[in-house]
Amino acid sequence: MKINRLCIIGVGLIGGSLARSLKRAGACGEIVGFGRNSENLETAVRLGVIDRYEDDMAEAVKGVDIVVLAVPVGSMQKMFELLQPHVTEQMVITDVGSTKGSVIAAAQTVFGAIPANLVPGHPIAGTEKSGVEAALDDLYQDRRVILTPVEQTAPDALVAVRSMWEAAGAVVEEMGVEHHDEVLAATSHLPHVLAFALVDALAKLDEKAEVFRYAAGGFRDFTRIASSDPTMWTDICMANDKAIAHALQHFSATLQELSEAIANDDREKMFTIFQRAKVARDGFCEALNYAKE
Ligand code: NAP
């Protein structure tokens, strides 16, 4: 299904990569951008990511088939407020936010009920980079996109958003909203929190110059995601606080167990934890066809 006109609100890494992917696939007629500042949007036009941009939401969404909200999750409600007076029956609305309960709650607040033409979504792809300059035309190739339709979601709208992501190269799955937020708290939000915490803890050490000078591959691998955008991650932690707190509690119990094993020279305990983790990681790398490095 070809999209005649698409509007991306927040043309950064995720929105820009969607635009690039759809252009590469020849799946979209025109892509219009909307954002806070024209400087970023001018760059997006110059790079060929979008065809044009508008400063006014009414103009940006005029005649579009699909509107994609690709701003940080803490800004979704404000964008829904700007969008609300211009929504038409034909318009499908979707988003790419990393948390889904908060986006649905924001829509409910603004629209009074969850609109039938809203299809919440989350691409499980990204990098630690931000901004339109980092957008890639193959970011979603063979990557998963989770859609979290609710009872009210119109089947036609769901089909349109599924087709859009498939055209971008993604494999689309559906999941319940709560389940999405719990699973992503454990698999994405917790590792980001740990990476930020590790780097912050090391940066506070007096001898930090020494610490970072001798940091090698393991440190780089573990901490790459601590270069992610602080606004985006503050928003995610605010939006999915309960599930993240629960995942942190679960993690803390294992960390405590390991700390005690190290303090008590409990070799068997340490080995058991490391072995269990290695078997689990090797298993999922194989299942998902990931490289182990
Ligand atoms: P990004 O590169 O920073 O792009 C976000 C864009 O939204 C910016 O280019 C900016 O465009 C606009 N924006 C930024 N802050 C805003 C604010 N406070 N209010 C309104 N607009 C703002 O971020 P991203 O990585 O694409 O993330 C966008 C969304 O995708 C987030 O909801 C995030 O949770 C989700 N997501 C990210 C990843 C990832 O790995 N990065 C993966 C999956 C989902 P203007 O300057 O033109 O306004």
Short mmCIF file of C-alpha atoms and ligand atoms in Angstrom, two decimals:
data_model
loop_
_atom_site.label_atom_id
_atom_site.label_comp_id
_atom_site.label_asym_id
_atom_site.label_seq_id
_atom_site.Cartn_x
_atom_site.Cartn_y
_atom_site.Cartn_z
CA MET A 1 0.00 0.00 0.00
CA LYS A 2 1.57 3.29 -1.07
CA ILE A 3 1.32 6.25 1.29
CA ASN A 4 0.54 9.44 -0.62
CA ARG A 5 1.64 11.89 2.03
CA LEU A 6 3.18 11.31 5.48
CA CYS A 7 3.97 13.80 8.24
CA ILE A 8 6.77 13.19 10.72
CA ILE A 9 6.62 15.20 13.92
CA GLY A 10 10.17 15.28 15.35
CA VAL A 11 12.57 14.52 12.52
CA GLY A 12 15.46 12.98 14.46
CA LEU A 13 17.15 9.57 14.44
CA ILE A 14 13.98 7.47 14.59
CA GLY A 15 11.61 9.68 12.54
CA GLY A 16 14.35 10.51 10.03
CA SER A 17 15.29 6.86 9.61
CA LEU A 18 11.65 5.98 8.94
CA ALA A 19 11.51 8.71 6.28
CA ARG A 20 14.74 7.51 4.69
CA SER A 21 13.60 3.86 4.71
CA LEU A 22 10.24 4.66 3.11
CA LYS A 23 11.92 6.79 0.47
CA ARG A 24 14.39 4.04 -0.29
CA ALA A 25 11.51 1.60 -0.72
CA GLY A 26 9.57 4.07 -2.91
CA ALA A 27 6.66 3.56 -0.48
CA CYS A 28 5.70 7.19 0.09
CA GLY A 29 4.78 10.07 -2.21
CA GLU A 30 5.66 13.08 -0.05
CA ILE A 31 7.11 13.39 3.44
CA VAL A 32 6.45 16.56 5.42
CA GLY A 33 8.34 17.42 8.61
CA PHE A 34 7.22 19.33 11.69
CA GLY A 35 9.33 20.28 14.70
CA ARG A 36 10.41 22.92 17.16
CA ASN A 37 13.01 24.69 15.12
CA SER A 38 13.42 25.31 11.43
CA GLU A 39 17.19 24.81 11.57
CA ASN A 40 16.86 21.07 12.16
CA LEU A 41 14.10 20.79 9.58
CA GLU A 42 16.14 22.69 6.98
CA THR A 43 18.94 20.20 7.56
CA ALA A 44 16.44 17.37 7.08
CA VAL A 45 15.35 18.84 3.72
CA ARG A 46 18.97 19.46 2.65
CA LEU A 47 19.86 15.84 3.48
CA GLY A 48 16.87 14.62 1.45
CA VAL A 49 15.25 13.00 4.52
CA ILE A 50 11.99 14.97 4.11
CA ASP A 51 10.57 16.78 1.09
CA ARG A 52 9.43 19.93 2.92
CA TYR A 53 8.59 21.19 6.38
CA GLU A 54 5.95 23.43 7.87
CA ASP A 55 6.07 25.68 10.96
CA ASP A 56 2.33 25.37 11.41
CA MET A 57 0.77 22.04 12.46
CA ALA A 58 -2.39 22.68 10.37
CA GLU A 59 -0.25 22.96 7.22
CA ALA A 60 2.04 20.10 8.22
CA VAL A 61 -0.78 17.55 8.48
CA LYS A 62 -3.00 18.85 5.66
CA GLY A 63 -3.97 15.96 3.39
CA VAL A 64 -1.68 13.40 5.03
CA ASP A 65 -2.53 9.71 5.26
CA ILE A 66 -0.35 8.99 8.28
CA VAL A 67 1.09 11.22 11.04
CA VAL A 68 4.07 9.77 12.94
CA LEU A 69 4.95 11.27 16.32
CA ALA A 70 8.69 10.77 16.80
CA VAL A 71 9.47 13.16 19.68
CA PRO A 72 10.67 12.18 23.20
CA VAL A 73 7.85 10.48 25.14
CA GLY A 74 7.56 13.43 27.56
CA SER A 75 6.62 15.69 24.63
CA MET A 76 3.93 13.42 23.12
CA GLN A 77 1.06 15.06 24.99
CA LYS A 78 2.06 18.53 23.78
CA MET A 79 2.20 17.22 20.21
CA PHE A 80 -1.24 15.57 20.57
CA GLU A 81 -2.56 18.96 21.78
CA LEU A 82 -1.18 20.73 18.70
CA LEU A 83 -2.47 17.96 16.42
CA GLN A 84 -5.95 17.52 17.92
CA PRO A 85 -7.78 20.39 16.11
CA HIS A 86 -6.51 19.15 12.72
CA VAL A 87 -7.28 15.44 12.96
CA THR A 88 -9.52 14.13 10.19
CA GLU A 89 -11.33 10.80 9.87
CA GLN A 90 -9.01 9.63 7.11
CA MET A 91 -5.84 10.41 9.07
CA VAL A 92 -4.01 7.56 10.80
CA ILE A 93 -1.88 8.56 13.79
CA THR A 94 1.01 6.53 15.15
CA ASP A 95 4.06 7.07 17.33
CA VAL A 96 7.48 5.54 17.94
CA GLY A 97 7.78 6.17 21.69
CA SER A 98 9.78 3.75 23.82
CA THR A 99 6.96 3.53 26.38
CA LYS A 100 3.39 2.81 25.37
CA GLY A 101 1.21 3.25 28.49
CA SER A 102 2.27 6.89 28.81
CA VAL A 103 1.57 7.70 25.15
CA ILE A 104 -1.89 6.14 25.35
CA ALA A 105 -2.61 8.05 28.58
CA ALA A 106 -1.49 11.30 26.90
CA ALA A 107 -3.82 10.64 23.94
CA GLN A 108 -6.70 9.85 26.28
CA THR A 109 -6.14 13.13 28.16
CA VAL A 110 -6.05 15.23 24.99
CA PHE A 111 -8.76 13.51 22.92
CA GLY A 112 -11.03 12.53 25.83
CA ALA A 113 -10.87 8.90 24.68
CA ILE A 114 -8.32 6.82 22.82
CA PRO A 115 -8.88 7.68 19.14
CA ALA A 116 -9.73 4.71 16.91
CA ASN A 117 -7.24 5.93 14.31
CA LEU A 118 -4.31 5.93 16.79
CA VAL A 119 -1.97 2.93 16.50
CA PRO A 120 0.76 3.09 19.17
CA GLY A 121 4.08 1.65 18.02
CA HIS A 122 7.69 1.13 19.02
CA PRO A 123 10.55 0.19 16.67
CA ILE A 124 13.06 -2.04 18.47
CA ALA A 125 15.96 -0.45 16.67
CA GLY A 126 18.11 2.56 17.33
CA THR A 127 21.57 3.73 18.18
CA GLU A 128 23.10 5.89 20.91
CA LYS A 129 23.16 8.77 18.41
CA SER A 130 20.48 11.44 18.08
CA GLY A 131 19.33 13.87 15.45
CA VAL A 132 18.49 13.78 11.78
CA GLU A 133 22.17 13.56 10.74
CA ALA A 134 22.27 10.09 12.34
CA ALA A 135 19.22 8.82 10.39
CA LEU A 136 19.79 5.66 8.34
CA ASP A 137 17.80 4.14 5.48
CA ASP A 138 18.32 0.59 6.77
CA LEU A 139 17.84 1.09 10.52
CA TYR A 140 14.67 -1.02 10.52
CA GLN A 141 15.77 -3.69 8.07
CA ASP A 142 14.80 -7.05 9.60
CA ARG A 143 14.30 -5.38 12.99
CA ARG A 144 11.18 -5.78 15.08
CA VAL A 145 8.51 -3.14 15.45
CA ILE A 146 5.97 -3.68 18.22
CA LEU A 147 2.47 -2.27 17.74
CA THR A 148 0.23 -2.08 20.81
CA PRO A 149 -3.30 -1.61 19.47
CA VAL A 150 -6.08 -1.30 22.04
CA GLU A 151 -9.71 -2.41 21.93
CA GLN A 152 -10.78 0.81 20.20
CA THR A 153 -8.14 0.66 17.45
CA ALA A 154 -9.67 0.59 13.96
CA PRO A 155 -8.53 -2.47 11.94
CA ASP A 156 -7.86 -0.30 8.86
CA ALA A 157 -5.57 1.99 10.83
CA LEU A 158 -3.68 -1.01 12.18
CA VAL A 159 -3.22 -2.39 8.66
CA ALA A 160 -1.94 0.98 7.42
CA VAL A 161 0.70 1.28 10.16
CA ARG A 162 1.74 -2.36 9.80
CA SER A 163 2.18 -1.88 6.04
CA MET A 164 4.22 1.29 6.60
CA TRP A 165 6.71 -0.52 8.86
CA GLU A 166 6.88 -3.54 6.59
CA ALA A 167 7.70 -1.22 3.69
CA ALA A 168 10.51 0.17 5.86
CA GLY A 169 11.90 -3.38 6.13
CA ALA A 170 10.69 -4.22 9.64
CA VAL A 171 9.08 -7.34 11.07
CA VAL A 172 5.89 -6.24 12.83
CA GLU A 173 4.52 -7.83 16.01
CA GLU A 174 1.60 -6.95 18.25
CA MET A 175 1.67 -6.87 22.04
CA GLY A 176 -0.47 -5.68 24.94
CA VAL A 177 0.41 -2.23 26.28
CA GLU A 178 1.29 -3.31 29.83
CA HIS A 179 3.23 -6.32 28.65
CA HIS A 180 5.24 -4.11 26.27
CA ASP A 181 6.19 -1.72 29.07
CA GLU A 182 7.23 -4.57 31.40
CA VAL A 183 9.28 -6.40 28.77
CA LEU A 184 11.01 -3.24 27.53
CA ALA A 185 11.73 -2.13 31.12
CA ALA A 186 13.78 -5.32 31.53
CA THR A 187 15.41 -5.59 28.11
CA SER A 188 16.05 -1.96 27.17
CA HIS A 189 15.34 0.51 29.97
CA LEU A 190 17.22 -1.41 32.70
CA PRO A 191 20.45 -1.80 30.63
CA HIS A 192 20.40 1.92 29.78
CA VAL A 193 19.94 2.85 33.46
CA LEU A 194 22.82 0.53 34.42
CA ALA A 195 25.13 1.94 31.72
CA PHE A 196 24.38 5.54 32.79
CA ALA A 197 24.90 4.61 36.47
CA LEU A 198 28.20 2.81 35.82
CA VAL A 199 29.72 5.69 33.87
CA ASP A 200 28.44 8.26 36.38
CA ALA A 201 29.89 6.26 39.29
CA LEU A 202 33.28 5.96 37.58
CA ALA A 203 33.27 9.63 36.54
CA LYS A 204 32.87 10.59 40.20
CA LEU A 205 35.99 8.71 41.26
CA ASP A 206 38.91 11.03 42.04
CA GLU A 207 41.21 9.16 39.78
CA LYS A 208 38.74 9.30 36.86
CA ALA A 209 41.40 10.35 34.36
CA GLU A 210 43.21 7.11 35.17
CA VAL A 211 40.01 5.06 35.07
CA PHE A 212 39.04 6.24 31.60
CA ARG A 213 42.62 6.11 30.25
CA TYR A 214 42.77 2.38 30.91
CA ALA A 215 39.20 1.61 29.87
CA ALA A 216 39.30 -1.06 27.19
CA GLY A 217 36.90 -2.98 24.97
CA GLY A 218 34.71 -4.37 27.75
CA PHE A 219 34.10 -0.90 29.14
CA ARG A 220 33.30 0.45 25.68
CA ASP A 221 30.86 -2.39 24.94
CA PHE A 222 29.08 -2.08 28.26
CA THR A 223 28.83 1.72 28.24
CA ARG A 224 28.10 2.57 24.57
CA ILE A 225 24.45 3.26 25.37
CA ALA A 226 25.42 5.74 28.12
CA SER A 227 26.07 8.16 25.22
CA SER A 228 22.31 8.16 24.50
CA ASP A 229 20.30 11.36 24.79
CA PRO A 230 19.69 12.33 28.47
CA THR A 231 16.32 14.03 27.74
CA MET A 232 15.01 10.97 25.98
CA TRP A 233 16.06 8.66 28.82
CA THR A 234 14.77 10.93 31.58
CA ASP A 235 11.42 10.94 29.78
CA ILE A 236 11.44 7.14 29.45
CA CYS A 237 12.25 6.62 33.15
CA MET A 238 9.51 9.07 34.16
CA ALA A 239 7.01 7.39 31.83
CA ASN A 240 7.75 3.76 32.78
CA ASP A 241 8.82 4.30 36.40
CA LYS A 242 6.99 1.38 38.01
CA ALA A 243 8.15 -1.29 35.58
CA ILE A 244 11.74 0.05 35.64
CA ALA A 245 11.75 0.15 39.45
CA HIS A 246 10.56 -3.47 39.46
CA ALA A 247 13.29 -4.52 37.00
CA LEU A 248 15.92 -2.67 39.10
CA GLN A 249 14.75 -4.47 42.23
CA HIS A 250 15.08 -7.83 40.52
CA PHE A 251 18.54 -6.89 39.23
CA SER A 252 19.65 -5.60 42.66
CA ALA A 253 18.91 -9.01 44.20
CA THR A 254 21.30 -10.71 41.79
CA LEU A 255 23.91 -7.97 42.24
CA GLN A 256 23.66 -8.42 46.00
CA GLU A 257 24.10 -12.19 45.64
CA LEU A 258 27.19 -11.66 43.47
CA SER A 259 28.62 -8.96 45.79
CA GLU A 260 28.35 -11.36 48.72
CA ALA A 261 29.95 -14.17 46.76
CA ILE A 262 32.91 -11.90 45.89
CA ALA A 263 33.23 -10.57 49.45
CA ASN A 264 33.14 -14.13 50.84
CA ASP A 265 35.48 -15.66 48.25
CA ASP A 266 32.61 -17.97 47.35
CA ARG A 267 34.08 -19.32 44.13
CA GLU A 268 31.30 -21.81 43.49
CA LYS A 269 28.60 -19.16 43.78
CA MET A 270 30.45 -16.77 41.46
CA PHE A 271 31.03 -19.50 38.91
CA THR A 272 27.37 -20.56 39.03
CA ILE A 273 26.15 -17.00 38.33
CA PHE A 274 28.67 -16.39 35.52
CA GLN A 275 28.00 -19.79 33.96
CA ARG A 276 24.22 -19.35 34.09
CA ALA A 277 24.54 -15.91 32.49
CA LYS A 278 26.87 -17.14 29.74
CA VAL A 279 24.59 -20.05 28.84
CA ALA A 280 21.57 -17.71 28.78
CA ARG A 281 23.32 -15.09 26.61
CA ASP A 282 24.84 -17.60 24.19
CA GLY A 283 21.38 -19.16 23.88
CA PHE A 284 19.57 -15.97 23.01
CA CYS A 285 22.34 -14.79 20.66
CA GLU A 286 21.95 -18.04 18.77
CA ALA A 287 18.15 -17.88 18.79
CA LEU A 288 18.15 -14.29 17.52
CA ASN A 289 21.07 -14.85 15.17
CA TYR A 290 23.15 -12.17 16.92
CA ALA A 291 26.93 -12.14 16.89
CA LYS A 292 28.20 -13.00 20.41
CA GLU A 293 30.82 -10.20 20.41
P1 NAP B 1 16.10 12.43 18.44
O1 NAP B 1 17.08 11.96 17.46
O2 NAP B 1 16.52 13.40 19.49
O3 NAP B 1 14.86 13.03 17.64
C1 NAP B 1 13.72 13.55 18.27
C2 NAP B 1 13.25 14.77 17.49
O4 NAP B 1 12.12 15.28 18.19
C3 NAP B 1 14.30 15.84 17.43
O5 NAP B 1 14.96 15.85 16.19
C4 NAP B 1 13.53 17.14 17.66
O6 NAP B 1 13.23 17.74 16.42
C5 NAP B 1 12.25 16.68 18.33
N1 NAP B 1 12.33 16.98 19.76
C6 NAP B 1 13.36 16.74 20.59
N2 NAP B 1 13.08 17.16 21.83
C7 NAP B 1 11.84 17.65 21.79
C8 NAP B 1 11.01 18.25 22.74
N3 NAP B 1 11.39 18.41 24.00
N4 NAP B 1 9.79 18.65 22.35
C9 NAP B 1 9.41 18.49 21.08
N5 NAP B 1 10.17 17.96 20.11
C10 NAP B 1 11.37 17.53 20.47
O7 NAP B 1 15.45 11.21 19.25
P2 NAP B 1 15.10 9.76 18.69
O8 NAP B 1 16.16 8.82 19.12
O9 NAP B 1 14.72 9.86 17.26
O10 NAP B 1 13.82 9.42 19.58
C11 NAP B 1 12.52 9.80 19.19
C12 NAP B 1 11.51 8.88 19.82
O11 NAP B 1 11.81 7.54 19.46
C13 NAP B 1 11.47 8.90 21.36
O12 NAP B 1 10.13 8.87 21.78
C14 NAP B 1 12.16 7.61 21.76
O13 NAP B 1 11.65 7.12 22.98
C15 NAP B 1 11.82 6.70 20.60
N6 NAP B 1 12.78 5.61 20.33
C16 NAP B 1 14.14 5.87 20.34
C17 NAP B 1 15.02 4.84 20.06
C18 NAP B 1 16.52 5.07 20.06
O14 NAP B 1 17.29 4.12 20.18
N7 NAP B 1 16.99 6.30 19.91
C19 NAP B 1 14.53 3.57 19.72
C20 NAP B 1 13.16 3.36 19.67
C21 NAP B 1 12.29 4.40 19.98
P3 NAP B 1 13.12 19.36 16.34
O15 NAP B 1 14.40 19.88 16.93
O16 NAP B 1 12.97 19.63 14.88
O17 NAP B 1 11.95 19.73 17.15
#
